[in-house]
PDB file of C-alpha atoms in Angstrom:
ATOM      1  CA  MET A   1      -0.045   0.064   0.088  1.00 47.00           C
ATOM      2  CA  THR A   2       1.379   3.405  -0.967  1.00 56.00           C
ATOM      3  CA  ILE A   3       0.991   6.402   1.302  1.00 53.00           C
ATOM      4  CA  ILE A   4      -1.629   8.050  -0.831  1.00 60.00           C
ATOM      5  CA  ASP A   5      -3.805   4.940  -0.389  1.00 67.00           C
ATOM      6  CA  HIS A   6      -3.429   4.800   3.428  1.00 78.00           C
ATOM      7  CA  PRO A   7      -6.804   4.402   5.314  1.00 78.00           C
ATOM      8  CA  ASP A   8      -5.989   7.383   7.343  1.00 87.00           C
ATOM      9  CA  ILE A   9      -6.046   9.544   4.267  1.00 93.00           C
ATOM     10  CA  ASP A  10      -9.365  10.881   3.198  1.00 93.00           C
ATOM     11  CA  ASP A  11     -10.166  11.352  -0.543  1.00 93.00           C
ATOM     12  CA  VAL A  12     -11.731  14.864  -0.931  1.00 94.00           C
ATOM     13  CA  GLU A  13     -13.241  13.907  -4.302  1.00 93.00           C
ATOM     14  CA  SER A  14     -14.845  10.843  -2.779  1.00 92.00           C
ATOM     15  CA  ALA A  15     -16.221  12.980   0.088  1.00 91.00           C
ATOM     16  CA  VAL A  16     -17.784  15.448  -2.379  1.00 90.00           C
ATOM     17  CA  GLN A  17     -19.389  12.754  -4.430  1.00 90.00           C
ATOM     18  CA  GLU A  18     -20.782  11.050  -1.319  1.00 91.00           C
ATOM     19  CA  GLY A  19     -21.967  14.368   0.163  1.00 90.00           C
ATOM     20  CA  ARG A  20     -20.286  13.767   3.474  1.00 91.00           C
ATOM     21  CA  ALA A  21     -17.879  15.657   5.676  1.00 90.00           C
ATOM     22  CA  LEU A  22     -14.154  15.119   5.579  1.00 91.00           C
ATOM     23  CA  ARG A  23     -12.836  12.696   8.070  1.00 91.00           C
ATOM     24  CA  PRO A  24     -10.031  13.873  10.500  1.00 90.00           C
ATOM     25  CA  GLY A  25      -6.462  13.059   9.319  1.00 90.00           C
ATOM     26  CA  ARG A  26      -4.862  13.912   5.918  1.00 93.00           C
ATOM     27  CA  TYR A  27      -6.405  14.561   2.598  1.00 95.00           C
ATOM     28  CA  ARG A  28      -5.824  13.431  -0.926  1.00 95.00           C
ATOM     29  CA  VAL A  29      -6.522  15.863  -3.791  1.00 96.00           C
ATOM     30  CA  SER A  30      -5.510  15.849  -7.559  1.00 97.00           C
ATOM     31  CA  PHE A  31      -2.796  18.145  -8.867  1.00 98.00           C
ATOM     32  CA  ALA A  32      -1.521  18.994 -12.329  1.00 97.00           C
ATOM     33  CA  LEU A  33       1.262  21.105 -13.666  1.00 96.00           C
ATOM     34  CA  ASP A  34       0.982  22.905 -17.044  1.00 95.00           C
ATOM     35  CA  ASP A  35      -1.633  20.196 -18.270  1.00 94.00           C
ATOM     36  CA  LEU A  36      -4.511  18.135 -16.993  1.00 94.00           C
ATOM     37  CA  ALA A  37      -2.336  15.142 -16.220  1.00 95.00           C
ATOM     38  CA  TYR A  38      -3.483  14.968 -12.604  1.00 96.00           C
ATOM     39  CA  GLN A  39      -1.477  13.215 -10.014  1.00 96.00           C
ATOM     40  CA  PRO A  40      -2.624  12.492  -6.378  1.00 96.00           C
ATOM     41  CA  ILE A  41      -1.023  14.614  -3.587  1.00 96.00           C
ATOM     42  CA  VAL A  42      -1.581  14.379   0.162  1.00 95.00           C
ATOM     43  CA  LEU A  43      -2.193  17.456   2.324  1.00 95.00           C
ATOM     44  CA  ASP A  44      -1.696  17.426   6.100  1.00 94.00           C
ATOM     45  CA  ASP A  45      -4.050  20.334   6.888  1.00 92.00           C
ATOM     46  CA  PRO A  46      -7.753  20.617   5.930  1.00 93.00           C
ATOM     47  CA  VAL A  47      -7.194  24.357   5.342  1.00 95.00           C
ATOM     48  CA  PRO A  48      -3.799  24.457   3.412  1.00 96.00           C
ATOM     49  CA  LEU A  49      -2.234  27.600   1.999  1.00 97.00           C
ATOM     50  CA  GLY A  50      -1.518  27.879  -1.722  1.00 97.00           C
ATOM     51  CA  ARG A  51       2.069  27.391  -1.048  1.00 97.00           C
ATOM     52  CA  GLN A  52       1.522  24.218   0.901  1.00 97.00           C
ATOM     53  CA  ILE A  53      -0.388  22.806  -2.108  1.00 97.00           C
ATOM     54  CA  LEU A  54       2.318  23.742  -4.487  1.00 97.00           C
ATOM     55  CA  LYS A  55       4.992  22.163  -2.330  1.00 97.00           C
ATOM     56  CA  ALA A  56       2.951  19.069  -1.959  1.00 96.00           C
ATOM     57  CA  GLY A  57       2.873  18.898  -5.696  1.00 96.00           C
ATOM     58  CA  GLY A  58       6.725  19.036  -5.769  1.00 96.00           C
ATOM     59  CA  ILE A  59       7.020  22.726  -6.581  1.00 96.00           C
ATOM     60  CA  ASN A  60       9.566  24.644  -4.486  1.00 93.00           C
ATOM     61  CA  ASP A  61       9.625  27.863  -6.752  1.00 94.00           C
ATOM     62  CA  VAL A  62       6.304  29.009  -5.295  1.00 94.00           C
ATOM     63  CA  ASP A  63       6.723  32.524  -6.576  1.00 93.00           C
ATOM     64  CA  GLY A  64       7.329  31.244 -10.180  1.00 94.00           C
ATOM     65  CA  HIS A  65       3.996  29.378 -10.367  1.00 96.00           C
ATOM     66  CA  ALA A  66       0.294  30.341 -10.566  1.00 96.00           C
ATOM     67  CA  LEU A  67      -2.197  27.996  -8.781  1.00 97.00           C
ATOM     68  CA  PHE A  68      -5.897  27.593  -9.536  1.00 97.00           C
ATOM     69  CA  ILE A  69      -8.682  25.582  -8.208  1.00 96.00           C
ATOM     70  CA  ILE A  70     -11.112  24.084 -10.700  1.00 95.00           C
ATOM     71  CA  THR A  71     -14.480  24.660  -9.249  1.00 92.00           C
ATOM     72  CA  PRO A  72     -17.462  22.273  -9.483  1.00 89.00           C
ATOM     73  CA  GLU A  73     -18.874  24.713 -12.059  1.00 91.00           C
ATOM     74  CA  GLY A  74     -15.693  24.264 -14.153  1.00 93.00           C
ATOM     75  CA  ASP A  75     -14.252  27.882 -13.366  1.00 95.00           C
ATOM     76  CA  PHE A  76     -10.538  28.286 -12.730  1.00 97.00           C
ATOM     77  CA  GLU A  77     -10.213  30.279  -9.499  1.00 96.00           C
ATOM     78  CA  ASP A  78      -6.877  31.791  -8.630  1.00 96.00           C
ATOM     79  CA  VAL A  79      -5.183  30.759  -5.332  1.00 96.00           C
ATOM     80  CA  ARG A  80      -2.605  33.141  -3.888  1.00 96.00           C
ATOM     81  CA  ALA A  81       0.555  31.584  -2.175  1.00 96.00           C
ATOM     82  CA  ASP A  82      -0.609  32.807   1.196  1.00 96.00           C
ATOM     83  CA  GLU A  83      -4.361  32.264   0.668  1.00 96.00           C
ATOM     84  CA  GLU A  84      -6.180  29.563   2.619  1.00 96.00           C
ATOM     85  CA  VAL A  85      -8.215  26.871   0.839  1.00 95.00           C
ATOM     86  CA  ASP A  86     -10.764  25.229   3.149  1.00 94.00           C
ATOM     87  CA  LEU A  87     -11.159  21.694   1.831  1.00 93.00           C
ATOM     88  CA  ARG A  88     -14.094  21.084   4.150  1.00 86.00           C
ATOM     89  CA  ASP A  89     -16.485  23.593   2.503  1.00 82.00           C
ATOM     90  CA  ARG A  90     -15.043  24.352  -0.907  1.00 76.00           C
ATOM     91  CA  ALA A  91     -15.552  21.056  -2.566  1.00 78.00           C
ATOM     92  CA  ALA A  92     -11.996  21.668  -3.858  1.00 84.00           C
ATOM     93  CA  HIS A  93     -10.232  18.641  -5.098  1.00 93.00           C
ATOM     94  CA  LEU A  94      -8.768  19.629  -8.447  1.00 96.00           C
ATOM     95  CA  PHE A  95      -5.756  21.891  -8.559  1.00 97.00           C
ATOM     96  CA  VAL A  96      -3.793  23.136 -11.606  1.00 97.00           C
ATOM     97  CA  ALA A  97      -0.488  25.053 -11.540  1.00 97.00           C
ATOM     98  CA  PHE A  98       1.185  26.853 -14.428  1.00 97.00           C
ATOM     99  CA  SER A  99       4.929  27.669 -14.642  1.00 93.00           C
ATOM    100  CA  THR A 100       4.638  29.927 -17.722  1.00 79.00           C
ATOM    101  CA  ASP A 101       3.873  33.609 -18.212  1.00 83.00           C
ATOM    102  CA  PRO A 102       1.716  35.143 -19.501  1.00 90.00           C
ATOM    103  CA  LEU A 103      -1.461  33.200 -18.748  1.00 94.00           C
ATOM    104  CA  TYR A 104      -4.300  33.090 -21.254  1.00 95.00           C
ATOM    105  CA  ARG A 105      -7.899  33.572 -19.949  1.00 94.00           C
ATOM    106  CA  VAL A 106     -10.583  31.796 -21.979  1.00 95.00           C
ATOM    107  CA  LYS A 107     -14.422  31.270 -21.934  1.00 96.00           C
ATOM    108  CA  LEU A 108     -15.530  27.699 -22.343  1.00 97.00           C
ATOM    109  CA  ASN A 109     -19.394  27.620 -22.440  1.00 96.00           C
ATOM    110  CA  ASP A 110     -20.197  29.428 -19.217  1.00 94.00           C
ATOM    111  CA  SER A 111     -16.958  28.637 -17.499  1.00 96.00           C
ATOM    112  CA  ARG A 112     -13.848  30.864 -17.032  1.00 96.00           C
ATOM    113  CA  ILE A 113     -10.743  28.904 -17.672  1.00 96.00           C
ATOM    114  CA  VAL A 114      -6.885  29.722 -17.677  1.00 96.00           C
ATOM    115  CA  TRP A 115      -4.154  28.198 -19.707  1.00 96.00           C
ATOM    116  CA  GLY A 116      -0.396  28.686 -19.625  1.00 94.00           C
ATOM    117  CA  CYS A 117       0.448  28.306 -23.311  1.00 93.00           C
ATOM    118  CA  PRO A 118      -0.546  30.300 -26.400  1.00 94.00           C
ATOM    119  CA  SER A 119      -2.438  27.348 -27.779  1.00 95.00           C
ATOM    120  CA  ILE A 120      -4.736  24.802 -25.988  1.00 96.00           C
ATOM    121  CA  PRO A 121      -5.288  21.263 -27.212  1.00 96.00           C
ATOM    122  CA  GLU A 122      -8.839  20.339 -28.425  1.00 97.00           C
ATOM    123  CA  ALA A 123      -8.593  17.302 -26.033  1.00 96.00           C
ATOM    124  CA  VAL A 124      -8.101  19.574 -23.071  1.00 96.00           C
ATOM    125  CA  LEU A 125     -11.099  21.810 -23.981  1.00 97.00           C
ATOM    126  CA  ARG A 126     -13.059  18.580 -24.445  1.00 95.00           C
ATOM    127  CA  SER A 127     -12.015  17.252 -21.122  1.00 95.00           C
ATOM    128  CA  LEU A 128     -12.745  20.510 -19.259  1.00 95.00           C
ATOM    129  CA  ALA A 129     -16.195  20.676 -20.934  1.00 95.00           C
ATOM    130  CA  GLY A 130     -16.861  16.995 -19.977  1.00 94.00           C
ATOM    131  CA  ILE A 131     -18.321  16.191 -23.425  1.00 94.00           C
ATOM    132  CA  GLY A 132     -18.431  12.860 -25.183  1.00 91.00           C
ATOM    133  CA  ASP A 133     -17.801  11.857 -28.768  1.00 86.00           C
ATOM    134  CA  ASP A 134     -21.284  12.973 -29.828  1.00 85.00           C
ATOM    135  CA  GLU A 135     -20.319  16.612 -29.232  1.00 93.00           C
ATOM    136  CA  ALA A 136     -17.514  18.946 -30.665  1.00 93.00           C
ATOM    137  CA  VAL A 137     -15.711  22.081 -29.591  1.00 96.00           C
ATOM    138  CA  PHE A 138     -16.080  25.268 -31.623  1.00 95.00           C
ATOM    139  CA  LEU A 139     -14.475  28.668 -31.458  1.00 95.00           C
ATOM    140  CA  GLU A 140     -17.356  31.264 -31.312  1.00 93.00           C
ATOM    141  CA  VAL A 141     -17.020  33.773 -34.212  1.00 89.00           C
ATOM    142  CA  ARG A 142     -19.187  36.759 -33.565  1.00 83.00           C
ATOM    143  CA  GLY A 143     -21.143  37.708 -36.750  1.00 83.00           C
ATOM    144  CA  GLY A 144     -19.760  34.674 -38.613  1.00 83.00           C
ATOM    145  CA  LYS A 145     -19.719  31.015 -38.704  1.00 83.00           C
ATOM    146  CA  ASP A 146     -18.300  29.225 -35.488  1.00 89.00           C
ATOM    147  CA  LYS A 147     -15.135  27.455 -36.385  1.00 91.00           C
ATOM    148  CA  LEU A 148     -14.800  23.709 -35.504  1.00 90.00           C
ATOM    149  CA  ILE A 149     -11.812  22.816 -33.491  1.00 93.00           C
ATOM    150  CA  GLU A 150     -10.673  19.609 -35.198  1.00 91.00           C
ATOM    151  CA  PRO A 151      -9.923  16.634 -33.004  1.00 91.00           C
ATOM    152  CA  GLY A 152      -6.257  16.307 -32.197  1.00 92.00           C
ATOM    153  CA  SER A 153      -5.670  19.932 -33.140  1.00 95.00           C
ATOM    154  CA  GLU A 154      -4.776  23.011 -30.918  1.00 96.00           C
ATOM    155  CA  ALA A 155      -6.679  26.244 -30.734  1.00 95.00           C
ATOM    156  CA  ASN A 156      -4.657  29.634 -30.697  1.00 94.00           C
ATOM    157  CA  LEU A 157      -5.149  31.666 -27.659  1.00 94.00           C
ATOM    158  CA  ALA A 158      -2.783  34.468 -28.587  1.00 88.00           C
ATOM    159  CA  GLY A 159      -5.193  36.655 -30.469  1.00 82.00           C
ATOM    160  CA  ALA A 160      -6.707  39.932 -29.184  1.00 77.00           C
ATOM    161  CA  GLY A 161      -9.357  39.631 -26.619  1.00 82.00           C
ATOM    162  CA  VAL A 162     -10.639  36.676 -24.785  1.00 88.00           C
ATOM    163  CA  GLU A 163     -11.469  33.674 -26.990  1.00 92.00           C
ATOM    164  CA  LYS A 164     -14.778  31.996 -26.337  1.00 96.00           C
ATOM    165  CA  PHE A 165     -15.321  28.284 -27.068  1.00 97.00           C
ATOM    166  CA  ILE A 166     -18.624  26.446 -27.093  1.00 96.00           C
ATOM    167  CA  THR A 167     -19.653  22.792 -27.395  1.00 96.00           C
ATOM    168  CA  ALA A 168     -22.501  21.558 -29.604  1.00 91.00           C
ATOM    169  CA  PRO A 169     -23.659  18.249 -31.064  1.00 87.00           C
ATOM    170  CA  ASN A 170     -21.058  16.966 -33.425  1.00 81.00           C
ATOM    171  CA  ARG A 171     -22.522  17.550 -36.889  1.00 77.00           C
ATOM    172  CA  VAL A 172     -20.480  16.348 -39.815  1.00 78.00           C
ATOM    173  CA  THR A 173     -21.056  18.217 -43.087  1.00 84.00           C
ATOM    174  CA  TYR A 174     -19.933  17.392 -46.664  1.00 91.00           C
ATOM    175  CA  THR A 175     -19.109  20.031 -49.185  1.00 93.00           C
ATOM    176  CA  PHE A 176     -19.688  20.038 -52.871  1.00 96.00           C
ATOM    177  CA  PHE A 177     -19.648  22.671 -55.662  1.00 96.00           C
ATOM    178  CA  VAL A 178     -22.272  23.493 -58.277  1.00 97.00           C
ATOM    179  CA  ASN A 179     -21.217  25.987 -60.970  1.00 96.00           C
ATOM    180  CA  GLY A 180     -18.286  26.902 -58.815  1.00 94.00           C
ATOM    181  CA  LYS A 181     -20.389  27.688 -55.714  1.00 95.00           C
ATOM    182  CA  PRO A 182     -19.899  25.646 -52.428  1.00 95.00           C
ATOM    183  CA  TYR A 183     -22.849  23.895 -50.791  1.00 96.00           C
ATOM    184  CA  GLU A 184     -22.987  21.995 -47.543  1.00 93.00           C
ATOM    185  CA  THR A 185     -25.083  19.047 -46.358  1.00 92.00           C
ATOM    186  CA  ASP A 186     -25.094  16.607 -43.468  1.00 86.00           C
ATOM    187  CA  LYS A 187     -26.071  13.795 -45.944  1.00 90.00           C
ATOM    188  CA  LYS A 188     -23.181  11.470 -46.922  1.00 90.00           C
ATOM    189  CA  LYS A 189     -25.085  10.579 -50.107  1.00 94.00           C
ATOM    190  CA  VAL A 190     -27.404  12.781 -52.129  1.00 96.00           C
ATOM    191  CA  THR A 191     -29.533  12.354 -55.239  1.00 96.00           C
ATOM    192  CA  GLY A 192     -29.380  14.571 -58.274  1.00 96.00           C
ATOM    193  CA  GLU A 193     -32.799  15.855 -57.334  1.00 96.00           C
ATOM    194  CA  GLN A 194     -31.658  16.784 -53.900  1.00 97.00           C
ATOM    195  CA  ILE A 195     -28.648  18.663 -55.253  1.00 97.00           C
ATOM    196  CA  LYS A 196     -30.736  20.616 -57.743  1.00 96.00           C
ATOM    197  CA  ALA A 197     -33.179  21.485 -54.852  1.00 96.00           C
ATOM    198  CA  MET A 198     -30.315  23.193 -52.973  1.00 96.00           C
ATOM    199  CA  VAL A 199     -29.428  25.474 -55.942  1.00 96.00           C
ATOM    200  CA  PRO A 200     -31.481  28.723 -56.012  1.00 94.00           C
ATOM    201  CA  ASP A 201     -33.472  29.205 -59.275  1.00 91.00           C
ATOM    202  CA  TRP A 202     -32.223  25.919 -60.740  1.00 95.00           C
ATOM    203  CA  ASP A 203     -32.999  26.011 -64.485  1.00 94.00           C
ATOM    204  CA  GLN A 204     -35.313  23.025 -65.132  1.00 92.00           C
ATOM    205  CA  THR A 205     -34.175  23.049 -68.823  1.00 93.00           C
ATOM    206  CA  HIS A 206     -30.685  22.000 -67.722  1.00 96.00           C
ATOM    207  CA  ASP A 207     -29.144  18.715 -66.518  1.00 96.00           C
ATOM    208  CA  LEU A 208     -26.802  18.218 -63.540  1.00 96.00           C
ATOM    209  CA  SER A 209     -23.341  17.209 -64.826  1.00 96.00           C
ATOM    210  CA  LEU A 210     -20.698  15.651 -62.458  1.00 96.00           C
ATOM    211  CA  GLU A 211     -17.058  16.504 -63.324  1.00 94.00           C
ATOM    212  CA  GLY A 212     -14.993  13.425 -64.033  1.00 90.00           C
ATOM    213  CA  ALA A 213     -12.067  12.637 -61.853  1.00 82.00           C
ATOM    214  CA  GLY A 214      -8.714  12.706 -63.644  1.00 79.00           C
ATOM    215  CA  ASP A 215      -9.151  11.463 -67.251  1.00 83.00           C
ATOM    216  CA  ASP A 216     -12.803  10.339 -66.628  1.00 87.00           C
ATOM    217  CA  PRO A 217     -15.366  12.197 -68.663  1.00 91.00           C
ATOM    218  CA  ASP A 218     -18.061  14.322 -67.207  1.00 93.00           C
ATOM    219  CA  ARG A 219     -21.440  12.627 -66.862  1.00 93.00           C
ATOM    220  CA  ILE A 220     -25.162  13.492 -66.353  1.00 95.00           C
ATOM    221  CA  ILE A 221     -26.525  12.675 -62.945  1.00 95.00           C
ATOM    222  CA  GLY A 222     -30.189  11.725 -63.015  1.00 95.00           C
ATOM    223  CA  ASP A 223     -32.733  12.967 -60.513  1.00 95.00           C
ATOM    224  CA  ASP A 224     -32.907   9.448 -58.923  1.00 96.00           C
ATOM    225  CA  GLU A 225     -29.150   8.689 -59.058  1.00 96.00           C
ATOM    226  CA  THR A 226     -27.324   8.775 -55.802  1.00 96.00           C
ATOM    227  CA  VAL A 227     -23.914  10.412 -55.403  1.00 96.00           C
ATOM    228  CA  SER A 228     -21.497   9.789 -52.546  1.00 94.00           C
ATOM    229  CA  LEU A 229     -19.931  12.869 -50.980  1.00 94.00           C
ATOM    230  CA  ASP A 230     -17.422  10.792 -48.911  1.00 88.00           C
ATOM    231  CA  PRO A 231     -14.136  12.797 -48.989  1.00 86.00           C
ATOM    232  CA  LYS A 232     -12.343   9.703 -50.126  1.00 85.00           C
ATOM    233  CA  HIS A 233     -13.739  10.477 -53.545  1.00 85.00           C
ATOM    234  CA  GLY A 234     -12.391  13.959 -53.447  1.00 89.00           C
ATOM    235  CA  VAL A 235     -14.511  17.136 -53.527  1.00 92.00           C
ATOM    236  CA  ARG A 236     -17.500  16.533 -55.920  1.00 95.00           C
ATOM    237  CA  ARG A 237     -17.986  19.230 -58.636  1.00 95.00           C
ATOM    238  CA  PHE A 238     -21.103  19.696 -60.541  1.00 97.00           C
ATOM    239  CA  SER A 239     -22.405  22.012 -63.216  1.00 96.00           C
ATOM    240  CA  SER A 240     -25.637  22.978 -64.909  1.00 96.00           C
ATOM    241  CA  VAL A 241     -25.545  22.145 -68.689  1.00 95.00           C
ATOM    242  CA  PRO A 242     -28.335  22.556 -71.325  1.00 93.00           C
ATOM    243  CA  LYS A 243     -30.060  19.323 -71.977  1.00 86.00           C
ATOM    244  CA  ALA A 244     -29.682  19.625 -75.730  1.00 65.00           C
ATOM    245  CA  ASN A 245     -26.050  20.643 -75.667  1.00 52.00           C
ATOM    246  CA  PHE A 246     -24.564  17.966 -73.475  1.00 44.00           C
ATOM    247  CA  GLY A 247     -22.613  15.127 -75.071  1.00 47.00           C
TER     248      GLY A 247
END
């Protein structure tokens, strides 16, 4: 048995989840440095100072680090080195410290978060928001289309102002072109008739032509014919051609 698993050490997170008071003794919380890779640390005092939390996390350069509590609401709250944190009534069990400067303040849904690098991984935003695979993270763009933060990528935080990220159901869209104009749909396969219906003022005296890939010739797509928009086929490009003139 390791010291952090000793029966005399109460786990603060478990106490919060069980809705009970902390037991006398020592207290286990989670601590991360410059990321969200939490490690358990043990505190001897139910009301530790910020510097005691940092030292329990193996940090001796107290003045060179910024410490935060992640609240149950998801906010990052600053903890000064000489500030007390009452574990008994704060429901505080997640602590994050940053060794870098400056810090970047960000909005994630309704939460205020802080990050120590000029970019933040999509996986971190996803973890902080507590979302599953059926949701995605977007950068909110005022007056424009919100930008999807692609899985595995990082979002830039170094721009002017405070960046705001939101989460929403993960909606996959497929892009195709008709007469050089882009269109989007959430359908992976569409018929010729569906494509025509998306084009404003489609000329009913024209056919829909699909541009051939490579050396393949262009071909007419009938109203009932299905075309796959799967990206593995490349971006599909269509055009409107007079019926009598095609071929």
